[in-house]
mmCIF file with all atom_site columns, C-alpha atoms in Angstrom:
data_model
loop_
_atom_site.group_PDB
_atom_site.id
_atom_site.type_symbol
_atom_site.label_atom_id
_atom_site.label_alt_id
_atom_site.label_comp_id
_atom_site.label_asym_id
_atom_site.label_entity_id
_atom_site.label_seq_id
_atom_site.pdbx_PDB_ins_code
_atom_site.Cartn_x
_atom_site.Cartn_y
_atom_site.Cartn_z
_atom_site.occupancy
_atom_site.B_iso_or_equiv
_atom_site.pdbx_formal_charge
_atom_site.auth_seq_id
_atom_site.auth_comp_id
_atom_site.auth_asym_id
_atom_site.auth_atom_id
_atom_site.pdbx_PDB_model_num
ATOM 1   C CA . MET A 1 1   ? -35.444 -19.763 -11.341 1.00 0.00 ? 1   MET A CA 1
ATOM 2   C CA . ALA A 1 2   ? -31.814 -20.259 -10.274 1.00 0.00 ? 2   ALA A CA 1
ATOM 3   C CA . LEU A 1 3   ? -31.522 -23.125 -12.749 1.00 0.00 ? 3   LEU A CA 1
ATOM 4   C CA . GLU A 1 4   ? -32.824 -20.942 -15.561 1.00 0.00 ? 4   GLU A CA 1
ATOM 5   C CA . PHE A 1 5   ? -30.337 -18.236 -14.532 1.00 0.00 ? 5   PHE A CA 1
ATOM 6   C CA . SER A 1 6   ? -27.433 -20.711 -14.424 1.00 0.00 ? 6   SER A CA 1
ATOM 7   C CA . GLN A 1 7   ? -28.417 -21.998 -17.852 1.00 0.00 ? 7   GLN A CA 1
ATOM 8   C CA . ARG A 1 8   ? -28.102 -18.444 -19.150 1.00 0.00 ? 8   ARG A CA 1
ATOM 9   C CA . ILE A 1 9   ? -24.689 -18.104 -17.496 1.00 0.00 ? 9   ILE A CA 1
ATOM 10  C CA . ALA A 1 10  ? -23.555 -21.350 -19.157 1.00 0.00 ? 10  ALA A CA 1
ATOM 11  C CA . GLN A 1 11  ? -24.360 -19.837 -22.584 1.00 0.00 ? 11  GLN A CA 1
ATOM 12  C CA . ILE A 1 12  ? -21.879 -16.963 -22.150 1.00 0.00 ? 12  ILE A CA 1
ATOM 13  C CA . PRO A 1 13  ? -18.896 -17.541 -24.440 1.00 0.00 ? 13  PRO A CA 1
ATOM 14  C CA . VAL A 1 14  ? -15.692 -18.329 -22.576 1.00 0.00 ? 14  VAL A CA 1
ATOM 15  C CA . TYR A 1 15  ? -12.343 -17.096 -23.820 1.00 0.00 ? 15  TYR A CA 1
ATOM 16  C CA . PRO A 1 16  ? -8.944  -18.289 -22.593 1.00 0.00 ? 16  PRO A CA 1
ATOM 17  C CA . ALA A 1 17  ? -7.970  -16.252 -19.537 1.00 0.00 ? 17  ALA A CA 1
ATOM 18  C CA . ALA A 1 18  ? -6.022  -16.696 -16.332 1.00 0.00 ? 18  ALA A CA 1
ATOM 19  C CA . GLU A 1 19  ? -8.735  -15.113 -14.194 1.00 0.00 ? 19  GLU A CA 1
ATOM 20  C CA . GLY A 1 20  ? -12.175 -13.496 -14.510 1.00 0.00 ? 20  GLY A CA 1
ATOM 21  C CA . TYR A 1 21  ? -13.963 -10.667 -12.713 1.00 0.00 ? 21  TYR A CA 1
ATOM 22  C CA . ALA A 1 22  ? -17.753 -10.374 -12.261 1.00 0.00 ? 22  ALA A CA 1
ATOM 23  C CA . GLN A 1 23  ? -19.424 -7.065  -11.446 1.00 0.00 ? 23  GLN A CA 1
ATOM 24  C CA . ASP A 1 24  ? -21.957 -8.041  -8.770  1.00 0.00 ? 24  ASP A CA 1
ATOM 25  C CA . GLY A 1 25  ? -23.941 -4.774  -8.579  1.00 0.00 ? 25  GLY A CA 1
ATOM 26  C CA . SER A 1 26  ? -26.377 -5.526  -11.389 1.00 0.00 ? 26  SER A CA 1
ATOM 27  C CA . VAL A 1 27  ? -27.098 -8.972  -9.952  1.00 0.00 ? 27  VAL A CA 1
ATOM 28  C CA . ALA A 1 28  ? -27.770 -7.405  -6.539  1.00 0.00 ? 28  ALA A CA 1
ATOM 29  C CA . ARG A 1 29  ? -30.432 -5.122  -8.028  1.00 0.00 ? 29  ARG A CA 1
ATOM 30  C CA . LEU A 1 30  ? -32.136 -8.076  -9.727  1.00 0.00 ? 30  LEU A CA 1
ATOM 31  C CA . ALA A 1 31  ? -32.298 -10.037 -6.484  1.00 0.00 ? 31  ALA A CA 1
ATOM 32  C CA . SER A 1 32  ? -33.834 -7.461  -4.138  1.00 0.00 ? 32  SER A CA 1
ATOM 33  C CA . ASN A 1 33  ? -36.546 -8.442  -1.640  1.00 0.00 ? 33  ASN A CA 1
ATOM 34  C CA . GLU A 1 34  ? -39.285 -7.168  -3.959  1.00 0.00 ? 34  GLU A CA 1
ATOM 35  C CA . SER A 1 35  ? -37.895 -8.908  -7.045  1.00 0.00 ? 35  SER A CA 1
ATOM 36  C CA . PRO A 1 36  ? -39.463 -11.968 -8.706  1.00 0.00 ? 36  PRO A CA 1
ATOM 37  C CA . TYR A 1 37  ? -35.921 -13.314 -9.182  1.00 0.00 ? 37  TYR A CA 1
ATOM 38  C CA . PRO A 1 38  ? -34.311 -15.833 -6.805  1.00 0.00 ? 38  PRO A CA 1
ATOM 39  C CA . PRO A 1 39  ? -32.611 -14.592 -3.615  1.00 0.00 ? 39  PRO A CA 1
ATOM 40  C CA . LEU A 1 40  ? -29.175 -13.061 -4.161  1.00 0.00 ? 40  LEU A CA 1
ATOM 41  C CA . ASP A 1 41  ? -27.358 -15.872 -2.346  1.00 0.00 ? 41  ASP A CA 1
ATOM 42  C CA . ALA A 1 42  ? -28.991 -18.461 -4.633  1.00 0.00 ? 42  ALA A CA 1
ATOM 43  C CA . VAL A 1 43  ? -27.955 -16.408 -7.669  1.00 0.00 ? 43  VAL A CA 1
ATOM 44  C CA . ARG A 1 44  ? -24.377 -16.096 -6.392  1.00 0.00 ? 44  ARG A CA 1
ATOM 45  C CA . GLU A 1 45  ? -24.214 -19.831 -5.720  1.00 0.00 ? 45  GLU A CA 1
ATOM 46  C CA . ALA A 1 46  ? -25.581 -20.662 -9.195  1.00 0.00 ? 46  ALA A CA 1
ATOM 47  C CA . ILE A 1 47  ? -23.019 -18.383 -10.837 1.00 0.00 ? 47  ILE A CA 1
ATOM 48  C CA . ALA A 1 48  ? -20.221 -19.858 -8.685  1.00 0.00 ? 48  ALA A CA 1
ATOM 49  C CA . ARG A 1 49  ? -21.169 -23.412 -9.606  1.00 0.00 ? 49  ARG A CA 1
ATOM 50  C CA . GLU A 1 50  ? -21.171 -22.592 -13.321 1.00 0.00 ? 50  GLU A CA 1
ATOM 51  C CA . LEU A 1 51  ? -17.780 -20.880 -13.046 1.00 0.00 ? 51  LEU A CA 1
ATOM 52  C CA . GLY A 1 52  ? -16.520 -23.869 -11.066 1.00 0.00 ? 52  GLY A CA 1
ATOM 53  C CA . LYS A 1 53  ? -17.488 -26.179 -13.936 1.00 0.00 ? 53  LYS A CA 1
ATOM 54  C CA . LEU A 1 54  ? -15.331 -24.056 -16.228 1.00 0.00 ? 54  LEU A CA 1
ATOM 55  C CA . GLY A 1 55  ? -12.369 -24.329 -13.856 1.00 0.00 ? 55  GLY A CA 1
ATOM 56  C CA . VAL A 1 56  ? -11.670 -20.589 -13.810 1.00 0.00 ? 56  VAL A CA 1
ATOM 57  C CA . VAL A 1 57  ? -10.358 -18.456 -10.967 1.00 0.00 ? 57  VAL A CA 1
ATOM 58  C CA . TRP A 1 58  ? -12.586 -15.425 -10.453 1.00 0.00 ? 58  TRP A CA 1
ATOM 59  C CA . SER A 1 59  ? -13.290 -12.347 -8.315  1.00 0.00 ? 59  SER A CA 1
ATOM 60  C CA . CYS A 1 60  ? -16.309 -10.099 -7.781  1.00 0.00 ? 60  CYS A CA 1
ATOM 61  C CA . ASN A 1 61  ? -17.766 -7.214  -5.781  1.00 0.00 ? 61  ASN A CA 1
ATOM 62  C CA . ALA A 1 62  ? -19.813 -7.985  -2.671  1.00 0.00 ? 62  ALA A CA 1
ATOM 63  C CA . LYS A 1 63  ? -21.275 -6.372  0.427   1.00 0.00 ? 63  LYS A CA 1
ATOM 64  C CA . ALA A 1 64  ? -19.800 -7.544  3.722   1.00 0.00 ? 64  ALA A CA 1
ATOM 65  C CA . ASN A 1 65  ? -22.882 -9.590  4.599   1.00 0.00 ? 65  ASN A CA 1
ATOM 66  C CA . VAL A 1 66  ? -22.599 -12.675 2.382   1.00 0.00 ? 66  VAL A CA 1
ATOM 67  C CA . PRO A 1 67  ? -23.452 -15.741 4.516   1.00 0.00 ? 67  PRO A CA 1
ATOM 68  C CA . ARG A 1 68  ? -20.679 -18.245 5.265   1.00 0.00 ? 68  ARG A CA 1
ATOM 69  C CA . ALA A 1 69  ? -22.479 -21.056 3.397   1.00 0.00 ? 69  ALA A CA 1
ATOM 70  C CA . THR A 1 70  ? -22.591 -18.947 0.226   1.00 0.00 ? 70  THR A CA 1
ATOM 71  C CA . LEU A 1 71  ? -18.946 -17.929 0.667   1.00 0.00 ? 71  LEU A CA 1
ATOM 72  C CA . LYS A 1 72  ? -18.039 -21.623 0.945   1.00 0.00 ? 72  LYS A CA 1
ATOM 73  C CA . VAL A 1 73  ? -19.827 -22.467 -2.317  1.00 0.00 ? 73  VAL A CA 1
ATOM 74  C CA . MET A 1 74  ? -18.164 -19.510 -4.023  1.00 0.00 ? 74  MET A CA 1
ATOM 75  C CA . GLY A 1 75  ? -14.702 -20.410 -2.671  1.00 0.00 ? 75  GLY A CA 1
ATOM 76  C CA . ASP A 1 76  ? -15.087 -24.079 -3.592  1.00 0.00 ? 76  ASP A CA 1
ATOM 77  C CA . ASN A 1 77  ? -15.836 -22.981 -7.157  1.00 0.00 ? 77  ASN A CA 1
ATOM 78  C CA . GLY A 1 78  ? -12.818 -20.778 -7.853  1.00 0.00 ? 78  GLY A CA 1
ATOM 79  C CA . LEU A 1 79  ? -13.490 -17.500 -6.030  1.00 0.00 ? 79  LEU A CA 1
ATOM 80  C CA . ARG A 1 80  ? -10.153 -15.914 -5.121  1.00 0.00 ? 80  ARG A CA 1
ATOM 81  C CA . LEU A 1 81  ? -10.983 -12.328 -4.167  1.00 0.00 ? 81  LEU A CA 1
ATOM 82  C CA . LEU A 1 82  ? -13.963 -10.230 -3.031  1.00 0.00 ? 82  LEU A CA 1
ATOM 83  C CA . LEU A 1 83  ? -13.874 -6.469  -3.478  1.00 0.00 ? 83  LEU A CA 1
ATOM 84  C CA . VAL A 1 84  ? -15.765 -5.046  -0.513  1.00 0.00 ? 84  VAL A CA 1
ATOM 85  C CA . GLY A 1 85  ? -16.551 -1.388  0.236   1.00 0.00 ? 85  GLY A CA 1
ATOM 86  C CA . TYR A 1 86  ? -16.144 -1.026  3.991   1.00 0.00 ? 86  TYR A CA 1
ATOM 87  C CA . GLU A 1 87  ? -17.359 2.552   4.378   1.00 0.00 ? 87  GLU A CA 1
ATOM 88  C CA . SER A 1 88  ? -16.782 2.634   8.132   1.00 0.00 ? 88  SER A CA 1
ATOM 89  C CA . GLY A 1 89  ? -16.147 0.486   11.186  1.00 0.00 ? 89  GLY A CA 1
ATOM 90  C CA . ASN A 1 90  ? -18.337 2.816   13.241  1.00 0.00 ? 90  ASN A CA 1
ATOM 91  C CA . GLN A 1 91  ? -21.959 1.678   13.588  1.00 0.00 ? 91  GLN A CA 1
ATOM 92  C CA . GLN A 1 92  ? -23.316 5.212   14.057  1.00 0.00 ? 92  GLN A CA 1
ATOM 93  C CA . ILE A 1 93  ? -21.680 6.398   10.838  1.00 0.00 ? 93  ILE A CA 1
ATOM 94  C CA . LEU A 1 94  ? -23.063 3.406   8.939   1.00 0.00 ? 94  LEU A CA 1
ATOM 95  C CA . HIS A 1 95  ? -26.510 4.204   10.319  1.00 0.00 ? 95  HIS A CA 1
ATOM 96  C CA . ASN A 1 96  ? -26.184 7.912   9.443   1.00 0.00 ? 96  ASN A CA 1
ATOM 97  C CA . ILE A 1 97  ? -25.256 7.161   5.823   1.00 0.00 ? 97  ILE A CA 1
ATOM 98  C CA . LYS A 1 98  ? -28.016 4.515   5.603   1.00 0.00 ? 98  LYS A CA 1
ATOM 99  C CA . LYS A 1 99  ? -25.766 1.633   4.525   1.00 0.00 ? 99  LYS A CA 1
ATOM 100 C CA . GLY A 1 100 ? -27.989 -1.057  6.034   1.00 0.00 ? 100 GLY A CA 1
ATOM 101 C CA . MET A 1 101 ? -24.879 -2.783  7.373   1.00 0.00 ? 101 MET A CA 1
ATOM 102 C CA . ARG A 1 102 ? -23.917 -3.816  10.894  1.00 0.00 ? 102 ARG A CA 1
ATOM 103 C CA . VAL A 1 103 ? -20.302 -3.770  12.057  1.00 0.00 ? 103 VAL A CA 1
ATOM 104 C CA . ASP A 1 104 ? -20.626 -7.159  13.785  1.00 0.00 ? 104 ASP A CA 1
ATOM 105 C CA . VAL A 1 105 ? -21.904 -8.750  10.557  1.00 0.00 ? 105 VAL A CA 1
ATOM 106 C CA . ALA A 1 106 ? -19.005 -7.231  8.580   1.00 0.00 ? 106 ALA A CA 1
ATOM 107 C CA . LYS A 1 107 ? -16.508 -8.555  11.147  1.00 0.00 ? 107 LYS A CA 1
ATOM 108 C CA . ARG A 1 108 ? -18.026 -12.041 10.943  1.00 0.00 ? 108 ARG A CA 1
ATOM 109 C CA . PHE A 1 109 ? -17.901 -11.869 7.131   1.00 0.00 ? 109 PHE A CA 1
ATOM 110 C CA . ALA A 1 110 ? -14.191 -10.944 7.230   1.00 0.00 ? 110 ALA A CA 1
ATOM 111 C CA . LYS A 1 111 ? -13.474 -13.796 9.653   1.00 0.00 ? 111 LYS A CA 1
ATOM 112 C CA . ASP A 1 112 ? -15.393 -16.271 7.456   1.00 0.00 ? 112 ASP A CA 1
ATOM 113 C CA . CYS A 1 113 ? -13.462 -15.148 4.359   1.00 0.00 ? 113 CYS A CA 1
ATOM 114 C CA . ARG A 1 114 ? -10.140 -15.529 6.165   1.00 0.00 ? 114 ARG A CA 1
ATOM 115 C CA . GLU A 1 115 ? -11.049 -19.029 7.390   1.00 0.00 ? 115 GLU A CA 1
ATOM 116 C CA . LEU A 1 116 ? -12.212 -20.077 3.902   1.00 0.00 ? 116 LEU A CA 1
ATOM 117 C CA . GLY A 1 117 ? -9.103  -18.705 2.179   1.00 0.00 ? 117 GLY A CA 1
ATOM 118 C CA . ILE A 1 118 ? -10.939 -15.954 0.288   1.00 0.00 ? 118 ILE A CA 1
ATOM 119 C CA . ARG A 1 119 ? -8.981  -12.722 -0.009  1.00 0.00 ? 119 ARG A CA 1
ATOM 120 C CA . ILE A 1 120 ? -10.648 -9.356  0.570   1.00 0.00 ? 120 ILE A CA 1
#
């Protein structure tokens, strides 16, 4: 399915621009655990590879739990910046507001981005 998705991405008209921005929220909903679509990381990687073929620099929204391997593919294909909503660095607060995020995972994500040269 990722190939079919990337083929759709390749059909989007491209206009001259210095940089692009992709809103990731709608993709995240399509790639939930109960979805027939490919896993979110596979979708992100397919999009990144298509953008890489175009040679554009791009940015997008993301949760602070993207695996390092996916970040590497994204960075190698033009990703410059991730917009991340860090609601709190306190695990109890994250639990109380039902974010489904762990502080240690967010810290690892930030470290991975720094090492890969991706700005947050």
